[in-house]
Short mmCIF file of C-alpha atoms and ligand atoms in Angstrom, two decimals:
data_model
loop_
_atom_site.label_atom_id
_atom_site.label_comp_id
_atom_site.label_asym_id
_atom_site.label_seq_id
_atom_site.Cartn_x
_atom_site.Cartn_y
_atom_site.Cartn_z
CA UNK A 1 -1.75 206.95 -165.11
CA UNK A 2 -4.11 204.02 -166.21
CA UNK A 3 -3.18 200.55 -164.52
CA UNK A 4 -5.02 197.25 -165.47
CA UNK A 5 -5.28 195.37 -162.02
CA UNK A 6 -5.75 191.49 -162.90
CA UNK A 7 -7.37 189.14 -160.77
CA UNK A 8 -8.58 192.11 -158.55
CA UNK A 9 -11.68 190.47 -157.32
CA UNK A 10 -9.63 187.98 -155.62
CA UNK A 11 -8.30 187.85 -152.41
CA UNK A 12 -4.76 189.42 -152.30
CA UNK A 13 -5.79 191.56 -155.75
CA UNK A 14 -9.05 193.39 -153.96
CA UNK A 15 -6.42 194.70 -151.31
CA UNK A 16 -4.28 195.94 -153.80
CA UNK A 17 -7.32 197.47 -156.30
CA UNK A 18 -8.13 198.96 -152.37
CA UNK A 19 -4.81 200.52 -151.67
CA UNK A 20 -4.28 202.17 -155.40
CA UNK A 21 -8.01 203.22 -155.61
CA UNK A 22 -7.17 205.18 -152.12
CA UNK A 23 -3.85 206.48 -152.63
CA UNK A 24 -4.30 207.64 -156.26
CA UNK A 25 -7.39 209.23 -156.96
CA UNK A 26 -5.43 210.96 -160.63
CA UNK A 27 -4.95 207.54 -161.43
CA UNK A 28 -7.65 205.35 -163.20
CA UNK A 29 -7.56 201.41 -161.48
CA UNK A 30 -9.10 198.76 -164.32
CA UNK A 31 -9.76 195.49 -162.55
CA UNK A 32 -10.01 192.98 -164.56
CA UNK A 33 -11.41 189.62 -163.90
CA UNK A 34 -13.54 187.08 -164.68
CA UNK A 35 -14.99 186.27 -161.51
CA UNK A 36 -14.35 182.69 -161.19
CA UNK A 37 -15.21 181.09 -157.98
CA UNK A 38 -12.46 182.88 -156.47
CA UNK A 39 -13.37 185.87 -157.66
CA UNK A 40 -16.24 188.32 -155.13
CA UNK A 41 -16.84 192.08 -155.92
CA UNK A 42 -18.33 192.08 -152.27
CA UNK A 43 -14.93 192.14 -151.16
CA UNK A 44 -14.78 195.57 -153.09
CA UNK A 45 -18.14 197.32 -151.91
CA UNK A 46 -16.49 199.85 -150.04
CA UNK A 47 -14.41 201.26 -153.28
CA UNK A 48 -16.75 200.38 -155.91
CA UNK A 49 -18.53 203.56 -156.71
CA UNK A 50 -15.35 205.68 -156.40
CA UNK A 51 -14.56 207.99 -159.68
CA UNK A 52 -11.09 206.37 -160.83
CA UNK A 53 -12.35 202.36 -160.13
CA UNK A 54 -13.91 200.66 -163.12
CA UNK A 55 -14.64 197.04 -163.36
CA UNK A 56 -14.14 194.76 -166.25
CA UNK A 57 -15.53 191.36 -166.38
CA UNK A 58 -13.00 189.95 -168.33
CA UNK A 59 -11.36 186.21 -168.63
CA UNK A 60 -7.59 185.65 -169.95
CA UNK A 61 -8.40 182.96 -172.28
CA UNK A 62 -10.47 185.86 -174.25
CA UNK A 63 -7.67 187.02 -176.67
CA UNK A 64 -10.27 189.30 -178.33
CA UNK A 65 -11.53 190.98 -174.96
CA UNK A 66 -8.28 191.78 -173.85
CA UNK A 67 -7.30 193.42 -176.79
CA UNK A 68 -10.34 194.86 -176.56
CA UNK A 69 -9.74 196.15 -173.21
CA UNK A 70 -6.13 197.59 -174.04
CA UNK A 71 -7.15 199.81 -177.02
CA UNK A 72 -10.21 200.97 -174.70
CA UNK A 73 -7.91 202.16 -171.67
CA UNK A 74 -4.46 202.02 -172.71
CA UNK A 75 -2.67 201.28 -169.59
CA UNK A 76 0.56 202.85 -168.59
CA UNK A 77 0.92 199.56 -166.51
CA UNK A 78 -0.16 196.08 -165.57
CA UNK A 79 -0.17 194.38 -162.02
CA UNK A 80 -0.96 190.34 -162.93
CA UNK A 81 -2.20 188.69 -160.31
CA UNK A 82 -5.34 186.62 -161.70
CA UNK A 83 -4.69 182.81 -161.27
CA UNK A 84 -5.99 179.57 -160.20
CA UNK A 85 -4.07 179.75 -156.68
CA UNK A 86 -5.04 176.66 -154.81
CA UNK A 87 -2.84 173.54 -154.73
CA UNK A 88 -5.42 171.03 -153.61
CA UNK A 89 -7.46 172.02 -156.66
CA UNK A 90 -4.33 171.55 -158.87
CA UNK A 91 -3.98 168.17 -158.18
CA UNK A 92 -7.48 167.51 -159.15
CA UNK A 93 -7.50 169.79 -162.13
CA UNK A 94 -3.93 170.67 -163.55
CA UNK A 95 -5.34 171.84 -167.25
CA UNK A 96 -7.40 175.02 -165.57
CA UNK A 97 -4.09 175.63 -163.96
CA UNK A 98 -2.21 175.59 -167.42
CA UNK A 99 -5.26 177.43 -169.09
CA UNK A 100 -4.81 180.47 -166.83
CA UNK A 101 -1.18 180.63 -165.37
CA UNK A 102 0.63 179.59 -168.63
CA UNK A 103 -1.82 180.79 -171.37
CA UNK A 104 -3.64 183.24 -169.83
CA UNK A 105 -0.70 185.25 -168.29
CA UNK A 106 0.90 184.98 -172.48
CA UNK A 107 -2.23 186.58 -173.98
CA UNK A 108 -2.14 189.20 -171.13
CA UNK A 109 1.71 189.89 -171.81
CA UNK A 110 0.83 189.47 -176.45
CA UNK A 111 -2.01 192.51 -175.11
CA UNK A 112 0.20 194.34 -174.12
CA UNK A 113 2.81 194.13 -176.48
CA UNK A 114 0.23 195.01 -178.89
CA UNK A 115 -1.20 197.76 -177.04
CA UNK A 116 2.80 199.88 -176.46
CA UNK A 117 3.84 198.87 -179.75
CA UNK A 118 7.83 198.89 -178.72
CA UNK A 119 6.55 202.27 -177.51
CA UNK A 120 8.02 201.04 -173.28
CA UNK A 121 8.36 204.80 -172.28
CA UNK A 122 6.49 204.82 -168.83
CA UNK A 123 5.32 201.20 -168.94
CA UNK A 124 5.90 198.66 -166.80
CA UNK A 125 4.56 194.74 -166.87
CA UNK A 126 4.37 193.76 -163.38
CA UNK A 127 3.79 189.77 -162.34
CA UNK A 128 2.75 188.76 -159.25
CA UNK A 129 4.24 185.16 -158.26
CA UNK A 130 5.08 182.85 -155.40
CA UNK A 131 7.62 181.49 -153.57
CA UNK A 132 6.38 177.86 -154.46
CA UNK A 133 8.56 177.94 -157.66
CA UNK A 134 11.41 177.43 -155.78
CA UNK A 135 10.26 173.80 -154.94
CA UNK A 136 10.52 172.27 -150.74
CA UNK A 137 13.52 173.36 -148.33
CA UNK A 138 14.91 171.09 -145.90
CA UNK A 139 15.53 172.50 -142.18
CA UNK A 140 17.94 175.23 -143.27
CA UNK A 141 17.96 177.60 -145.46
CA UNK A 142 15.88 179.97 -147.47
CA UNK A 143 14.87 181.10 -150.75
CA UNK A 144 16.77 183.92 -152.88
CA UNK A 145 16.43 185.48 -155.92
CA UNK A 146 18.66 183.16 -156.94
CA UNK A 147 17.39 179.75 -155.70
CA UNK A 148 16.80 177.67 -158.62
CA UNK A 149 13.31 177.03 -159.61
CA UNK A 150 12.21 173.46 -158.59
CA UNK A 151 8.61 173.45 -158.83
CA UNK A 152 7.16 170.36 -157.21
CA UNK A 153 2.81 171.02 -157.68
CA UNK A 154 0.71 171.84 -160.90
CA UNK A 155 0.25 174.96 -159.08
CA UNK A 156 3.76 176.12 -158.66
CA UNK A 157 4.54 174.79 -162.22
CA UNK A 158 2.17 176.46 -163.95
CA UNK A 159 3.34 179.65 -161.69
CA UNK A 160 7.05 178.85 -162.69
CA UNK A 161 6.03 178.44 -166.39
CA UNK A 162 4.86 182.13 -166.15
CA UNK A 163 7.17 183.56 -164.52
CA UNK A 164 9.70 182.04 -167.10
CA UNK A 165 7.47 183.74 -170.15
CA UNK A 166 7.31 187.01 -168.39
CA UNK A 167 11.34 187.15 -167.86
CA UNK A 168 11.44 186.04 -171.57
CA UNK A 169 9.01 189.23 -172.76
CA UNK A 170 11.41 191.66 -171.25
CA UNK A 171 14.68 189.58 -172.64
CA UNK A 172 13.45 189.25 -176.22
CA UNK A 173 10.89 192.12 -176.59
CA UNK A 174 12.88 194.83 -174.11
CA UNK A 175 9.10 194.57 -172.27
CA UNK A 176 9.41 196.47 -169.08
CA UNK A 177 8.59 193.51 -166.67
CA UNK A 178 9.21 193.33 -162.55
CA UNK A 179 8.54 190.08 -160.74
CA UNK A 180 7.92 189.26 -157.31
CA UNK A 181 7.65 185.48 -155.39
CA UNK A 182 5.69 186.13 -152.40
CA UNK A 183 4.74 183.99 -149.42
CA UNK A 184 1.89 182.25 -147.75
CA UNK A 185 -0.54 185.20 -147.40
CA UNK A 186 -2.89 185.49 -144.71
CA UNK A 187 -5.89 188.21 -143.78
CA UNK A 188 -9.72 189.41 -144.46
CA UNK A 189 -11.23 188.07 -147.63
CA UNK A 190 -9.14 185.23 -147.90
CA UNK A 191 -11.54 182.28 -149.67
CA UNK A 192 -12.11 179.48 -147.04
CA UNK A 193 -10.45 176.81 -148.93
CA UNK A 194 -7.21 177.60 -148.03
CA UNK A 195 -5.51 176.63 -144.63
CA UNK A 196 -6.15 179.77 -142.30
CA UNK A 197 -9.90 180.80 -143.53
CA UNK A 198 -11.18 177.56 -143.92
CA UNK A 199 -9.83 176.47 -140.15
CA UNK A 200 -11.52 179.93 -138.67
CA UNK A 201 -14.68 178.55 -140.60
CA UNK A 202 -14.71 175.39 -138.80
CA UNK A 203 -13.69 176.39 -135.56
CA UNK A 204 -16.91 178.84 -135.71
CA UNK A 205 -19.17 175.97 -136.89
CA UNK A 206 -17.62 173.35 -134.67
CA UNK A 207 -16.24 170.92 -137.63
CA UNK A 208 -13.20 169.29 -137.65
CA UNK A 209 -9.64 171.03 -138.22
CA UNK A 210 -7.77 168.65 -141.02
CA UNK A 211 -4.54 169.29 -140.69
CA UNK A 212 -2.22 167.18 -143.44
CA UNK A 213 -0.13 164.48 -142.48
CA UNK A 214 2.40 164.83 -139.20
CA UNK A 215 1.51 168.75 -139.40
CA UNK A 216 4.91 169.81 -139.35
CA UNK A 217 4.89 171.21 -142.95
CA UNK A 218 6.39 174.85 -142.19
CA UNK A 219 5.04 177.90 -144.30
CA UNK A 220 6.32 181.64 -144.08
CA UNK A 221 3.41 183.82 -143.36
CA UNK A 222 2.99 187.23 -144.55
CA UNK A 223 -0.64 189.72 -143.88
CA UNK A 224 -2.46 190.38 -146.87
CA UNK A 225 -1.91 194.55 -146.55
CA UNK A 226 1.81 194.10 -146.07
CA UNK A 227 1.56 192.22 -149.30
CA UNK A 228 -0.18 195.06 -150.95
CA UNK A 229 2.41 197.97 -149.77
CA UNK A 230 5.11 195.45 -151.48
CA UNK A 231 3.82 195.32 -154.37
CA UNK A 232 2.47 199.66 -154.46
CA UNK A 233 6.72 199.92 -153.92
CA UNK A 234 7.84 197.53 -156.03
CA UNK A 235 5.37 199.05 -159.20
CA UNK A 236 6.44 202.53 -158.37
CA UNK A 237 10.64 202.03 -157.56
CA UNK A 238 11.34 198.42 -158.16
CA UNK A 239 13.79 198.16 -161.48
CA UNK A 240 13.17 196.47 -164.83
CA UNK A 241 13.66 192.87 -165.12
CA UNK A 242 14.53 192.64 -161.34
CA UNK A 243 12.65 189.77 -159.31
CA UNK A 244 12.20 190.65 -155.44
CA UNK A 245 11.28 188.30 -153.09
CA UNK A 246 8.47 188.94 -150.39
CA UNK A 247 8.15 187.20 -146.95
CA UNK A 248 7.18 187.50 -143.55
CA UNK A 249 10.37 186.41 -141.51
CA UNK A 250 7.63 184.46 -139.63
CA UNK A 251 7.75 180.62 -139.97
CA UNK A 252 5.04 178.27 -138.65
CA UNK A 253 4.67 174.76 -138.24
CA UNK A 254 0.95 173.98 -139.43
CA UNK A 255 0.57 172.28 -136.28
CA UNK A 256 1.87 175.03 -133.65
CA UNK A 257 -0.09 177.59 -136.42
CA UNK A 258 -3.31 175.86 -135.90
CA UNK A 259 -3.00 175.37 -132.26
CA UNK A 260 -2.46 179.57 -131.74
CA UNK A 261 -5.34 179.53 -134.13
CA UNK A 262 -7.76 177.99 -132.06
CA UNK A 263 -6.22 179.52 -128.31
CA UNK A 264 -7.22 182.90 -130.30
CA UNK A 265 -10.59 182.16 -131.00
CA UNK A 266 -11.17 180.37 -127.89
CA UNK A 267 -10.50 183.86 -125.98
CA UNK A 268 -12.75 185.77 -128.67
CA UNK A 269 -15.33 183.32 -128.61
CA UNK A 270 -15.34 182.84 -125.06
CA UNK A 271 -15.21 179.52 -125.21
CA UNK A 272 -13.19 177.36 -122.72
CA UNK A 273 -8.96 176.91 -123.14
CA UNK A 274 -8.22 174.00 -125.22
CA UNK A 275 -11.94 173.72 -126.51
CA UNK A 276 -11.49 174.16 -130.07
CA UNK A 277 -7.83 171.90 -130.36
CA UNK A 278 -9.96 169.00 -129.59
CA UNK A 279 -11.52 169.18 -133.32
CA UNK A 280 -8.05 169.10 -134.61
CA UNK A 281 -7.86 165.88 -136.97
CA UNK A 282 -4.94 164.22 -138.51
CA UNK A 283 -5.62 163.47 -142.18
CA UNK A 284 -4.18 161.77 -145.40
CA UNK A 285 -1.57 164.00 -146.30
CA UNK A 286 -1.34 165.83 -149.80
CA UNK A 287 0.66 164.33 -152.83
CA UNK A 288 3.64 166.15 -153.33
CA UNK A 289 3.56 168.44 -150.39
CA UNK A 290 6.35 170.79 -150.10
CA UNK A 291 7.87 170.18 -146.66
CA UNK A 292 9.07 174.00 -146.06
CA UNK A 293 8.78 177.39 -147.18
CA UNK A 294 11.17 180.25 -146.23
CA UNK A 295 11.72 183.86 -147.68
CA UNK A 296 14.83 185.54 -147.31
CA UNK A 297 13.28 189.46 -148.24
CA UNK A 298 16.52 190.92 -147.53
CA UNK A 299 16.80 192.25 -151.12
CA UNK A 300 13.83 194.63 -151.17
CA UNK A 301 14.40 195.76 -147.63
CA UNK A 302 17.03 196.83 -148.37
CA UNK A 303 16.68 198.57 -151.84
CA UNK A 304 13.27 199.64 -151.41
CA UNK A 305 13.26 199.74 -147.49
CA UNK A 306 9.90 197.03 -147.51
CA UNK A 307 9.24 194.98 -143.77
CA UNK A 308 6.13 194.01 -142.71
CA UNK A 309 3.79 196.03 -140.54
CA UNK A 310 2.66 193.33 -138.11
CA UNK A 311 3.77 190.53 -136.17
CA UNK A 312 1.94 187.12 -136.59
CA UNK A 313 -0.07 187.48 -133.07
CA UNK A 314 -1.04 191.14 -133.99
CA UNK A 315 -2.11 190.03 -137.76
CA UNK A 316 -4.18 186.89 -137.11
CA UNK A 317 -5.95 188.57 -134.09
CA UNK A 318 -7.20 191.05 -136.95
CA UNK A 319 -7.70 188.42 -139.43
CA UNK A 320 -10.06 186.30 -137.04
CA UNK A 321 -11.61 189.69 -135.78
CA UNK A 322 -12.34 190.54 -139.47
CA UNK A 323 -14.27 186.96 -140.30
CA UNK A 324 -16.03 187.20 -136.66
CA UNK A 325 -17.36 190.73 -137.59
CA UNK A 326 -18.23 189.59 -141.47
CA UNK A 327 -20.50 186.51 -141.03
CA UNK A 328 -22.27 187.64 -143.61
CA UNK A 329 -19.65 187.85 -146.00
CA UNK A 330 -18.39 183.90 -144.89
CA UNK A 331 -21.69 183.10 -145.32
CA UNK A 332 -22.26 184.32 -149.10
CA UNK A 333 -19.09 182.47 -149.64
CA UNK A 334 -19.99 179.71 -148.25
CA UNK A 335 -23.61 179.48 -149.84
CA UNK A 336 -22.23 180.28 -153.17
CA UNK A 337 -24.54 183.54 -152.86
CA UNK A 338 -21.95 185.99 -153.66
CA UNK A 339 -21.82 184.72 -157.11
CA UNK A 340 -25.22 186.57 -157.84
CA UNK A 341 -23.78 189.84 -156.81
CA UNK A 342 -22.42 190.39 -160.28
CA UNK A 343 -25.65 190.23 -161.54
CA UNK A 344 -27.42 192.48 -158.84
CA UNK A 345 -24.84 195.14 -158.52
CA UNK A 346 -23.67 195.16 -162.40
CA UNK A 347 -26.74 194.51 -164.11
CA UNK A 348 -25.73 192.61 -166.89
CA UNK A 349 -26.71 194.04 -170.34
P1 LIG B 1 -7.43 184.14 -155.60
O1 LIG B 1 -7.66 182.73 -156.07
O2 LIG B 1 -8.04 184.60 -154.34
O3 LIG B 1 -7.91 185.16 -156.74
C1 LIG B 1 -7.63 184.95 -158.09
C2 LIG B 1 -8.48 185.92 -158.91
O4 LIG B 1 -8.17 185.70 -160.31
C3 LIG B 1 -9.99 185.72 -158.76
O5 LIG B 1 -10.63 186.96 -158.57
C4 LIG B 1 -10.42 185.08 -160.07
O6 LIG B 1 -11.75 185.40 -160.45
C5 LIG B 1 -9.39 185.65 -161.05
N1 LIG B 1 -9.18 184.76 -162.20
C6 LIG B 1 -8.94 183.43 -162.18
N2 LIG B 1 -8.85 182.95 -163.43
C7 LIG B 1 -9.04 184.01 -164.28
C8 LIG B 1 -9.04 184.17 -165.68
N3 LIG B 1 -8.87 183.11 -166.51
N4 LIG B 1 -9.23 185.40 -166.19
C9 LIG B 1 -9.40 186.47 -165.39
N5 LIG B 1 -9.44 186.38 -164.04
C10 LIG B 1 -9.25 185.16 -163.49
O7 LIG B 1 -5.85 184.31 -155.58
P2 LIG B 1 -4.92 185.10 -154.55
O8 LIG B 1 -4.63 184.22 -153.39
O9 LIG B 1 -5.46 186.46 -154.33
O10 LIG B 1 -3.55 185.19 -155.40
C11 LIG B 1 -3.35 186.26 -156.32
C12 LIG B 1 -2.00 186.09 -156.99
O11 LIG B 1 -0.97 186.09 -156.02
C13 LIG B 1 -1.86 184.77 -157.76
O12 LIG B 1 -1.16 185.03 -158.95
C14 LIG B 1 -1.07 183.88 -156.82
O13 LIG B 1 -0.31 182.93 -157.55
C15 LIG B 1 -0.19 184.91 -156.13
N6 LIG B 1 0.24 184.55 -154.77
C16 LIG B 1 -0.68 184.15 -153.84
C17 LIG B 1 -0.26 183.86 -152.54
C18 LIG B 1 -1.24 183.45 -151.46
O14 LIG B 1 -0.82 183.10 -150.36
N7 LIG B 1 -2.55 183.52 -151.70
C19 LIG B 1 1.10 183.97 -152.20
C20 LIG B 1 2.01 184.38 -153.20
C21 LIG B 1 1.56 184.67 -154.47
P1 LIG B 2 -2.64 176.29 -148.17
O1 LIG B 2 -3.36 177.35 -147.39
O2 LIG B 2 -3.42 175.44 -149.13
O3 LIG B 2 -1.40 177.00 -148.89
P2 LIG B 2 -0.15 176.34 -149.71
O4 LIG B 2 -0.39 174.91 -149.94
O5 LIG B 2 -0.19 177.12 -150.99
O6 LIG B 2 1.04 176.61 -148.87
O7 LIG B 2 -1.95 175.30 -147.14
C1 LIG B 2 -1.02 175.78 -146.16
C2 LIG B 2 -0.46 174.58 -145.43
O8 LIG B 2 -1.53 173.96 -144.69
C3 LIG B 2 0.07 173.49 -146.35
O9 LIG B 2 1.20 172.88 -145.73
C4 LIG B 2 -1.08 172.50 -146.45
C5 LIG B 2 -1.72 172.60 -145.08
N1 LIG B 2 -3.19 172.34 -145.05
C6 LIG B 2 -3.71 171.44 -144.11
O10 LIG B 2 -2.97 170.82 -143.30
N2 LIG B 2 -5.06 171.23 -144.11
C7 LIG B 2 -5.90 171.87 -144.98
O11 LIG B 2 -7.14 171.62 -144.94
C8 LIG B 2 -5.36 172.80 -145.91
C9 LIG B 2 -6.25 173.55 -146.88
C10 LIG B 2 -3.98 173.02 -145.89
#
């Protein structure tokens, strides 16, 4: 089996290039991805000399190279997960957003198409999404399958657009396509932009903690490698044109979130209790922000038996561990240094 990985330089895509590259060594992993900001092949050292990994530096608006690609490999499957992921930079940018959710997720489903022909025998399309489709809940309640999409960011509405395009494929084409809406993910290699990374970051270097607003936005937090395991089940049992939700059952306020935050890393560091809540800072809150996420995952635990691995306490301990023993890796990112390991490791021709 050939599968075309997408977006696996990434965060939440190098964990799942890991997994399959581990637990399949008949089948051939293709990640492809054009290394965009987000994008670091450090975070696939470990893996990238193995016999059944190749890398493809490819980007989604390239109709041509992804054609390319398909006749070179011809994949048995697809797991999509490339995207512009951060909703701060949506705000500031929606059209990158649009370029590669909405446009670049169509070429990638027109590639295949080409590629299978109407030949779907032991293919399957497989689209990686969120749970911020489904738009802010109140209090109560949580998100279904079934929760109307209500997307209230660029982010999430360029996510909902594609969602919408890869349900379509599978309607009008008969493409063999499986969705899933996943939430807030947390773990190792996680870019620090985003809220958990980019607070370890600071409490490290001593910098302020902006937290949003009143901080009582609440978010459903799931680790990175229970992610991954999801989406290795859902690929290999989930059923065509099924979407399954994926959470944590683990709420969090920001604010009660950042405060275990920093108690952890006060007892790691060694620093005194209650040292690093001091740099917490209230700031201007974010246009548009969704008050509360909440997954209900009942559906593929119970047709595909999926729960997470980890509590919260268990998963961040390893998350902060995991930055505390990879300065170097923080610092790459940081510097903007890890964008020459393309170069180094790949040499260019
Ligand atoms: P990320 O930003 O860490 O990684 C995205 C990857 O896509 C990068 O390697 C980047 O180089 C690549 N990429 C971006 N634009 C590209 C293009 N035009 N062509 C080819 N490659 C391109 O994202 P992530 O947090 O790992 O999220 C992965 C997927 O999971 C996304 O589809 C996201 O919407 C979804 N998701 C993320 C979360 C989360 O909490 N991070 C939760 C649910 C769903
Ligand atoms: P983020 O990690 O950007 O994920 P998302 O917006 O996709 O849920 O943000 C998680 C929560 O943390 C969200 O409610 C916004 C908030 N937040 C802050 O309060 N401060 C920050 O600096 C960031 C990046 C996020």
């Amino acid at each position: 089996m050939t599968i075309i990985i997408t977006g696996g330089a990434g965060f939440i895509g190098s964990h799942v290039v890991r997994l399959f590259v581990n637990k399949y060594p008949d089948y051939r992993i293709i990640n492809l991805d054009a290394l965009t900001y987000a994008g670091n092949l450090e975070n696939l050292r470990d893996i990238e000399t193995k016999d059944n990994y190749i890398f493809e530096k490819v980007n989604l608006l390239d109709t041509a190279d992804l054609e390319r690609v398909f006749s070179q490999y011809s994949p048995d499957g697809v797991i999509h997960l490339a995207a512009e992921s951060h909703v701060d930079r949506s705000i500031v940018s929606p059209m990158d957003f649009v370029y590669t959710n909405v446009v670049g997720t169509v070429n990638l489903l027109n590639a295949a198409k080409t590629a299978w022909a109407g030949n779907f025998e032991g293919k399957r399309f497989y689209h990686v999404s969120t749970d911020e489709v489904y738009g802010a809940l109140g209090d109560t309640g949580l998100f279904t399958e079934t929760t109307p999409y209500d997307p209230n960011s660029p982010y999430s509405a360029s996510k909902a657009a594609s969602d919408h395009f890869v349900r379509a494929y599978g309607e009008t084409y008969h493409m063999p396509v499986v969705v899933t809406n996943c939430s807030n993910n947390y773990g190792p290699n996680h870019f620090p932009e985003k809220l958990i990374p980019l607070f370890i970051n600071n409490i490290i270097t001593k910098k302020p903690l902006p937290v949003y607003g009143d901080g009582l936005y609440t978010r459903d937090w799931l680790f990175v490698k229970d992610h991954a395991t999801a989406i290795d089940l859902v690929f290999h049992k989930g059923k065509d044109s099924e979407t399954y939700n994926i959470g944590g059952f683990n709420e969090w306020k920001n604010i009660d979130l950042v405060k275990l935050l920093c108690k952890q890393m006060d007892e790691k560091l060694g620093r005194a209790p209650g040292e690093s809540e001091q740099l917490i800072t209230y700031v201007k809150d974010r246009p548009g922000h969704d008050r509360r996420y909440a997954i209900d995952a009942s559906k593929i635990n119970k047709e595909l038996g999926w729960k997470p691995s980890v509590t919260f306490e268990e998963g961040l301990s390893q998350t902060i561990d995991w930055y505390l023993e990879n300065t170097e890796w923080l610092e790459h990112v940081t510097s903007g240094a890890y964008q020459q390991y393309y170069e180094q490791q790949y040499a260019v021709k």
